[in-house]
Amino acid sequence: FNAKSATCYVTMLELLQRASGELKYIVDGDEQKEFEVSPQLRRAWTSSGHEAQVRMLEDGPKEDDYYFKLLAMNVVAQMDEWAPSQDDLRFVCCYDISPDEESGFYSSKMADIPQGATEVLDRIKGNPLPREDVVSWVLRRLLPSPSDLPSSSNSSLLDDNTSVISSAMSLTSGASTRGRRTRGGNIVSLTAAPEDPYDPNSLAFGGVGKSTIAALVATKEQVRKEYNAGIVWIDVGNRGVYGFTYDEYCDVLSSMCLQLKLKDQPKFSELVNVPGESRIELERRESKMMLEARDKVSGLIRGRRGALLLILDDVWRNQDLELFRFKWKKKKLCDILVTTRVQGLLASDFVNIDFLSMDEGIQLLLAEAGQSPDHVISTSVEAKAIVRECANHPIATKIVARWLGLKHATAG
């Protein structure tokens, strides 16, 4: 029994204790305690030469089990013969890997591609533009990476932090998170440049591909693995001055639960008409009932294993966004990806989608005109002139391209 065996033993016990606390949270509704570095863990990691990881834990987020699990995996994996296999270690740290019943090989659970994303991409003629630069920006804001996690205040540890987290995350490749992530509550907004840059209330340009980008993100394998508890697509749309009615909101929540394939479907209270009730009184009563409906759905998804992503398409009001911020007590239960033309939407991060580059514009022009990517027009001055006249706007380019395809079909 040496320093390495003690480190492995104490770390595994700590993981078990955290898992027990999570189970009590799910089953009994107990509030999860903030993580604290125990004296036993500090002593064991220090004795085996992992002082840097101890300091990273002390400086890191106290409520984030995910951060602790990454460091624990990194430490335990270095314990030579005392360390469990990588598959067992991933399982203990709540990374879902299970053998395929037919092949016997390990496979990762992935969320299904939401029907809403499929419908958006199906409306595109041919293959959608990859828009890799924009998609990568969105992925950086949604998926965990070394830069997402806090580094120690000690500058000499900065490189060590990055290498430690990167090596720990490499152990999770091919697997997806199974334990509930405390990263829930992250809201990423997809928007565009304002139509009037001098007007703070100006709407962002429409038709630049916000919904398409969101759909492309939903199809990415790394996103489907990360959000293995489910990816839900909800068409919000412009609901006018008053936003959702109670019945509309309940229909959307029911659709969400069906997308998640919840075993227990929610039963919402019925809104009863009250004679002589004013519009203001009705709005107050509807608002209260909608929050109750949201809490009811929160109770159904709070015990769901893994991370959950909501994609809210075409949001116009902060009040509508607030209706989908599901939480249980202080714990936020999902991340949200929003597409919107509203500049002042309350989000934690923003990605501005620019107009098409010249190459992207020509690719779109050829695809929508029904021509192959290597068609002679792809290198012509005329194609560039068309894209330029369309101001590199996707919708304008698509309309002209389809007209061009129609002329080819009718006039040759």
Coordinates of C-alpha atoms in Angstrom, one line a residue:
F1 CA 0.0 0.0 0.0
N2 CA 1.9 3.0 -1.3
A3 CA 1.2 6.6 -2.5
K4 CA -0.2 5.5 -5.8
S5 CA -2.5 2.9 -4.4
A6 CA -3.7 5.4 -1.8
T7 CA -4.3 8.0 -4.4
C8 CA -6.3 5.6 -6.6
Y9 CA -8.3 4.3 -3.6
V10 CA -9.2 7.8 -2.1
T11 CA -10.0 9.2 -5.6
M12 CA -12.4 6.3 -6.4
L13 CA -14.1 6.7 -3.0
E14 CA -14.5 10.5 -3.7
L15 CA -16.1 9.7 -7.0
L16 CA -18.4 7.2 -5.3
Q17 CA -19.4 9.8 -2.7
R18 CA -20.2 12.4 -5.4
A19 CA -22.2 9.8 -7.4
S20 CA -24.2 9.0 -4.2
G21 CA -24.9 12.7 -3.7
E22 CA -26.1 13.0 -7.3
L23 CA -28.4 9.9 -6.8
K24 CA -29.9 11.5 -3.7
Y25 CA -30.5 14.7 -5.7
I26 CA -32.3 12.7 -8.5
V27 CA -34.4 10.4 -6.3
D28 CA -35.0 12.4 -3.1
G29 CA -34.7 15.9 -4.5
D30 CA -31.9 16.8 -2.0
E31 CA -29.8 19.8 -2.8
Q32 CA -26.4 19.0 -4.1
K33 CA -23.5 20.3 -2.0
E34 CA -20.7 22.3 -3.5
F35 CA -17.5 20.3 -4.0
E36 CA -14.8 20.7 -1.4
V37 CA -11.4 19.2 -1.5
S38 CA -11.3 16.7 1.4
P39 CA -8.2 16.4 3.5
Q40 CA -7.8 12.8 2.5
L41 CA -7.9 13.7 -1.2
R42 CA -5.4 16.6 -0.8
R43 CA -3.0 14.4 1.2
A44 CA -3.2 11.5 -1.3
W45 CA -2.7 13.6 -4.4
T46 CA 0.1 15.6 -2.8
S47 CA 1.9 12.4 -1.8
S48 CA 1.8 11.0 -5.3
G49 CA 3.1 14.3 -6.9
H50 CA -0.1 15.9 -8.0
E51 CA 0.1 19.2 -6.2
A52 CA -0.8 21.1 -9.4
Q53 CA -4.1 19.2 -9.7
V54 CA -4.9 19.9 -6.0
R55 CA -4.4 23.7 -6.6
M56 CA -6.5 23.5 -9.8
L57 CA -9.4 21.9 -7.8
E58 CA -9.1 24.6 -5.1
D59 CA -9.2 27.4 -7.7
G60 CA -11.8 25.7 -9.9
P61 CA -15.6 25.9 -9.8
K62 CA -16.9 24.4 -6.5
E63 CA -20.2 23.4 -8.1
D64 CA -18.9 21.6 -11.2
D65 CA -18.5 17.8 -10.8
Y66 CA -17.4 17.7 -14.5
Y67 CA -14.2 19.6 -13.7
F68 CA -13.4 17.3 -10.8
K69 CA -14.0 14.2 -12.9
L70 CA -11.7 15.4 -15.6
L71 CA -8.9 15.9 -13.1
A72 CA -9.7 12.6 -11.3
M73 CA -9.4 10.7 -14.5
N74 CA -6.1 12.3 -15.3
V75 CA -4.7 11.5 -11.8
V76 CA -6.0 7.9 -11.6
A77 CA -4.8 7.0 -15.1
Q78 CA -1.2 7.7 -13.9
M79 CA -1.4 5.2 -11.1
D80 CA 0.2 2.3 -13.1
E81 CA -1.0 -1.1 -12.0
W82 CA -3.4 0.4 -9.5
A83 CA -5.4 2.2 -12.1
P84 CA -8.5 0.5 -13.6
S85 CA -8.8 0.1 -17.3
Q86 CA -9.7 3.1 -19.4
D87 CA -13.2 1.7 -20.1
D88 CA -13.8 1.1 -16.4
L89 CA -12.5 4.5 -15.6
R90 CA -14.7 6.2 -18.1
F91 CA -17.7 4.3 -16.7
V92 CA -16.9 5.3 -13.1
C93 CA -16.5 8.9 -14.1
C94 CA -20.0 8.8 -15.7
Y95 CA -19.0 8.4 -19.3
D96 CA -21.5 6.2 -21.1
I97 CA -19.9 3.3 -22.9
S98 CA -21.7 0.0 -23.2
P99 CA -21.0 -3.0 -25.4
D100 CA -23.1 -3.4 -28.5
E101 CA -25.4 -6.4 -28.1
E102 CA -24.5 -7.8 -31.6
S103 CA -20.9 -6.9 -32.1
G104 CA -19.7 -6.8 -28.5
F105 CA -17.7 -3.7 -29.2
Y106 CA -18.1 -0.6 -27.1
S107 CA -20.3 2.1 -28.6
S108 CA -21.3 5.6 -27.3
K109 CA -24.9 6.7 -26.9
M110 CA -25.8 9.7 -29.1
A111 CA -28.8 11.9 -29.1
D112 CA -31.1 11.6 -32.2
I113 CA -31.0 14.4 -34.7
P114 CA -34.2 16.5 -34.0
Q115 CA -36.9 16.4 -36.7
G116 CA -36.9 20.2 -36.8
A117 CA -33.2 20.3 -37.8
T118 CA -33.8 17.6 -40.5
E119 CA -36.7 19.6 -41.9
V120 CA -34.6 22.8 -42.1
L121 CA -31.8 21.0 -44.0
D122 CA -34.3 19.1 -46.3
R123 CA -35.5 22.5 -47.6
I124 CA -32.0 23.1 -49.0
K125 CA -31.4 22.0 -52.6
G126 CA -28.4 19.6 -52.6
N127 CA -26.0 19.5 -49.7
P128 CA -26.0 22.5 -47.4
L129 CA -23.0 24.8 -47.3
P130 CA -20.8 23.5 -44.4
R131 CA -20.1 27.1 -43.1
E132 CA -17.3 25.5 -41.1
D133 CA -16.0 28.7 -39.6
V134 CA -19.3 29.7 -38.1
V135 CA -20.2 26.2 -36.9
S136 CA -16.8 25.9 -35.2
W137 CA -17.5 29.1 -33.3
V138 CA -20.8 27.7 -32.1
L139 CA -19.2 24.4 -31.1
R140 CA -16.5 26.2 -29.0
R141 CA -19.2 27.9 -27.0
L142 CA -21.3 24.8 -26.5
L143 CA -18.7 22.0 -26.0
P144 CA -16.2 21.7 -23.1
S145 CA -12.6 22.4 -23.9
P146 CA -9.5 23.2 -21.9
S147 CA -10.1 27.0 -22.4
D148 CA -13.6 26.6 -20.9
L149 CA -12.2 25.5 -17.5
P150 CA -10.5 27.9 -15.1
S151 CA -6.8 27.9 -14.7
S152 CA -4.9 28.4 -11.5
S153 CA -3.9 31.9 -10.5
N154 CA -0.3 30.7 -10.5
S155 CA 1.0 31.5 -13.9
S156 CA 3.6 28.7 -13.8
L157 CA 0.7 26.2 -13.7
L158 CA -1.0 27.5 -16.9
D159 CA 0.6 25.1 -19.3
D160 CA 0.2 22.2 -16.9
N161 CA -3.5 23.0 -16.5
T162 CA -4.0 22.9 -20.3
S163 CA -2.0 19.6 -20.7
V164 CA -3.7 18.0 -17.7
I165 CA -7.3 18.8 -18.9
S166 CA -6.4 17.9 -22.5
S167 CA -5.0 14.5 -21.5
A168 CA -8.0 13.9 -19.3
M169 CA -10.4 14.8 -22.1
S170 CA -8.5 12.4 -24.5
L171 CA -9.6 9.6 -22.2
T172 CA -13.2 10.5 -22.8
S173 CA -12.9 10.4 -26.6
G174 CA -15.5 8.1 -28.1
A175 CA -17.6 8.4 -25.0
S176 CA -20.3 10.7 -23.9
T177 CA -21.1 12.2 -20.5
R178 CA -23.6 10.2 -18.5
G179 CA -23.6 12.1 -15.2
R180 CA -25.7 15.2 -14.9
R181 CA -23.5 18.2 -16.0
T182 CA -23.6 21.4 -14.0
R183 CA -22.8 23.3 -17.2
G184 CA -26.6 23.6 -17.7
G185 CA -27.8 27.1 -18.2
N186 CA -25.4 28.1 -20.9
I187 CA -27.4 30.2 -23.5
V188 CA -25.7 30.8 -26.9
S189 CA -27.5 33.2 -29.3
L190 CA -27.1 33.0 -33.1
T191 CA -27.7 36.4 -34.6
A192 CA -26.4 38.7 -37.3
A193 CA -25.3 42.3 -37.9
P194 CA -28.1 44.9 -37.4
E195 CA -29.9 46.3 -40.4
D196 CA -29.3 49.8 -39.1
P197 CA -25.9 49.9 -37.2
Y198 CA -26.8 53.3 -35.7
D199 CA -30.1 52.1 -34.2
P200 CA -29.7 50.1 -30.9
N201 CA -33.2 48.7 -31.4
S202 CA -32.6 47.6 -35.0
L203 CA -33.3 44.0 -35.9
A204 CA -30.5 41.8 -37.2
F205 CA -30.6 40.9 -40.9
G206 CA -32.9 38.0 -41.7
G207 CA -32.2 35.1 -44.0
V208 CA -28.4 34.8 -43.3
G209 CA -28.6 31.2 -42.3
K210 CA -29.2 31.2 -38.5
S211 CA -31.6 28.3 -38.6
T212 CA -29.4 26.4 -41.0
I213 CA -26.3 26.8 -38.8
A214 CA -28.3 25.6 -35.7
A215 CA -29.5 22.6 -37.7
L216 CA -25.9 21.8 -38.8
V217 CA -24.8 22.0 -35.2
A218 CA -27.5 19.5 -34.2
T219 CA -26.2 17.0 -36.7
K220 CA -22.6 17.1 -35.5
E221 CA -21.5 13.8 -33.9
Q222 CA -19.6 15.5 -31.0
V223 CA -22.7 17.5 -30.2
R224 CA -24.9 14.4 -30.2
K225 CA -22.5 12.7 -27.9
E226 CA -22.1 15.6 -25.5
Y227 CA -25.8 16.2 -25.3
N228 CA -26.7 12.5 -25.1
A229 CA -29.7 13.1 -22.9
G230 CA -31.4 14.6 -26.0
I231 CA -31.5 17.5 -28.4
V232 CA -34.8 19.2 -28.8
W233 CA -35.8 21.6 -31.6
I234 CA -38.6 24.1 -30.8
D235 CA -40.0 26.6 -33.4
V236 CA -40.8 29.6 -31.2
G237 CA -41.5 32.3 -33.9
N238 CA -42.9 35.8 -33.4
R239 CA -45.8 35.4 -30.9
G240 CA -46.7 39.0 -31.0
V241 CA -46.9 41.5 -28.1
Y242 CA -48.4 39.0 -25.6
G243 CA -46.2 36.0 -26.5
F244 CA -47.3 32.4 -25.9
T245 CA -50.8 31.7 -24.8
Y246 CA -51.1 29.0 -22.1
D247 CA -52.5 26.4 -24.5
E248 CA -49.8 27.1 -27.1
Y249 CA -47.1 26.8 -24.4
C250 CA -48.5 23.5 -23.1
D251 CA -48.6 22.1 -26.7
V252 CA -44.9 23.1 -27.2
L253 CA -43.9 21.4 -23.8
S254 CA -45.8 18.3 -24.8
S255 CA -43.9 18.2 -28.2
M256 CA -40.7 18.6 -26.3
C257 CA -41.5 15.7 -24.0
L258 CA -42.4 13.5 -27.0
Q259 CA -39.0 14.4 -28.7
L260 CA -37.3 13.3 -25.5
K261 CA -39.3 10.1 -25.4
L262 CA -40.1 10.6 -21.8
K263 CA -41.8 7.6 -20.1
D264 CA -44.1 9.9 -18.2
Q265 CA -45.9 12.6 -20.2
P266 CA -46.9 15.7 -18.3
K267 CA -50.5 16.5 -17.5
F268 CA -51.2 20.2 -17.4
S269 CA -53.9 22.0 -15.6
E270 CA -56.8 23.3 -17.7
L271 CA -57.2 27.1 -18.2
V272 CA -60.7 27.9 -17.1
N273 CA -62.4 31.0 -18.5
V274 CA -63.5 33.5 -15.8
P275 CA -66.4 35.7 -16.7
G276 CA -65.6 39.4 -16.5
E277 CA -61.9 38.8 -16.1
S278 CA -59.8 41.7 -17.5
R279 CA -56.9 41.1 -20.0
I280 CA -54.3 42.0 -17.3
E281 CA -55.8 39.5 -14.9
L282 CA -55.9 36.8 -17.5
E283 CA -52.2 37.4 -18.4
R284 CA -51.2 37.2 -14.8
R285 CA -53.1 33.9 -14.3
E286 CA -51.7 32.5 -17.6
S287 CA -48.1 33.5 -16.6
K288 CA -48.4 31.8 -13.2
M289 CA -49.9 28.6 -14.9
M290 CA -47.1 28.6 -17.5
L291 CA -44.4 28.7 -14.8
E292 CA -46.2 25.8 -13.0
A293 CA -46.2 23.9 -16.3
R294 CA -42.5 24.6 -16.8
D295 CA -41.8 23.4 -13.2
K296 CA -43.8 20.2 -14.0
V297 CA -41.6 19.4 -17.0
S298 CA -38.5 20.3 -15.0
G299 CA -39.5 17.7 -12.5
L300 CA -39.7 15.1 -15.3
I301 CA -36.3 15.9 -16.9
R302 CA -34.3 16.5 -13.7
G303 CA -33.4 12.9 -13.3
R304 CA -32.4 12.4 -16.9
R305 CA -28.9 11.1 -17.4
G306 CA -26.6 13.2 -19.5
A307 CA -26.7 16.7 -20.8
L308 CA -29.7 18.2 -22.6
L309 CA -29.7 20.8 -25.4
L310 CA -32.7 22.9 -26.4
I311 CA -32.6 24.7 -29.8
L312 CA -35.1 27.5 -29.9
D313 CA -35.6 28.7 -33.4
D314 CA -36.6 32.4 -34.1
V315 CA -37.0 33.8 -30.6
W316 CA -38.3 37.4 -30.4
R317 CA -38.8 38.1 -26.7
N318 CA -36.8 37.5 -23.6
Q319 CA -40.1 36.4 -21.9
D320 CA -40.4 33.6 -24.4
L321 CA -36.8 32.5 -23.8
E322 CA -37.3 32.6 -20.0
L323 CA -40.1 30.0 -20.4
F324 CA -37.6 27.4 -21.5
R325 CA -34.9 27.9 -18.8
F326 CA -35.7 24.7 -17.0
K327 CA -34.3 24.3 -13.5
W328 CA -34.8 22.4 -10.4
K329 CA -34.2 24.4 -7.2
K330 CA -30.9 26.2 -8.1
K331 CA -29.8 23.7 -10.7
K332 CA -30.2 24.6 -14.4
L333 CA -31.1 21.5 -16.4
C334 CA -30.2 22.3 -20.0
D335 CA -28.1 24.4 -22.4
I336 CA -29.9 26.5 -24.9
L337 CA -29.0 27.4 -28.5
V338 CA -31.1 30.3 -29.8
T339 CA -31.6 31.8 -33.3
T340 CA -32.9 35.4 -33.2
R341 CA -33.0 38.7 -34.9
V342 CA -33.3 40.6 -31.6
Q343 CA -30.0 42.2 -30.6
G344 CA -30.9 42.6 -26.9
L345 CA -31.8 39.0 -26.1
L346 CA -30.4 37.9 -22.7
A347 CA -27.9 35.2 -23.6
S348 CA -24.5 34.2 -22.0
D349 CA -22.8 34.2 -25.4
F350 CA -23.3 35.4 -29.0
V351 CA -22.2 34.3 -32.4
N352 CA -22.8 36.8 -35.2
I353 CA -23.4 35.1 -38.6
D354 CA -21.9 37.1 -41.4
F355 CA -23.0 37.1 -45.1
L356 CA -21.5 34.5 -47.4
S357 CA -18.0 34.7 -48.6
M358 CA -17.5 34.8 -52.4
D359 CA -16.6 31.1 -52.6
E360 CA -19.6 30.2 -50.5
G361 CA -21.9 32.4 -52.6
I362 CA -20.7 30.7 -55.8
Q363 CA -21.2 27.2 -54.2
L364 CA -24.8 28.2 -53.2
L365 CA -25.5 29.7 -56.7
L366 CA -24.4 26.5 -58.4
A367 CA -26.3 24.2 -56.0
E368 CA -29.6 26.1 -56.2
A369 CA -29.3 26.5 -60.0
G370 CA -28.9 22.7 -60.3
Q371 CA -25.4 22.8 -61.6
S372 CA -22.4 20.7 -60.5
P373 CA -19.7 22.3 -58.4
D374 CA -17.2 22.1 -61.2
H375 CA -19.5 23.7 -63.8
V376 CA -17.8 26.2 -66.0
I377 CA -19.7 29.1 -64.4
S378 CA -17.9 28.4 -61.1
T379 CA -14.9 30.3 -62.3
S380 CA -16.6 32.9 -64.4
V381 CA -16.7 36.7 -63.9
E382 CA -20.5 36.6 -64.3
A383 CA -21.0 34.2 -61.3
K384 CA -19.0 36.5 -59.0
A385 CA -20.9 39.5 -60.3
I386 CA -24.2 37.8 -59.5
V387 CA -23.1 37.0 -55.9
R388 CA -21.8 40.6 -55.5
E389 CA -25.0 42.1 -56.8
C390 CA -26.9 39.9 -54.2
A391 CA -24.7 41.5 -51.5
N392 CA -23.5 38.0 -50.6
H393 CA -26.9 37.4 -49.0
P394 CA -28.0 33.7 -48.9
I395 CA -31.7 34.3 -49.6
A396 CA -31.0 36.8 -52.5
T397 CA -28.5 34.4 -54.0
K398 CA -30.8 31.5 -53.7
I399 CA -33.7 33.3 -55.4
V400 CA -31.5 34.4 -58.3
A401 CA -30.0 30.9 -58.6
R402 CA -33.4 29.2 -58.8
W403 CA -34.5 31.7 -61.5
L404 CA -31.3 30.9 -63.3
G405 CA -32.0 27.2 -63.0
L406 CA -35.5 27.8 -64.4
K407 CA -34.1 29.7 -67.4
H408 CA -31.7 26.8 -68.1
A409 CA -34.6 24.4 -68.0
T410 CA -36.8 26.4 -70.3
A411 CA -34.4 28.2 -72.6
G412 CA -31.3 26.1 -72.5

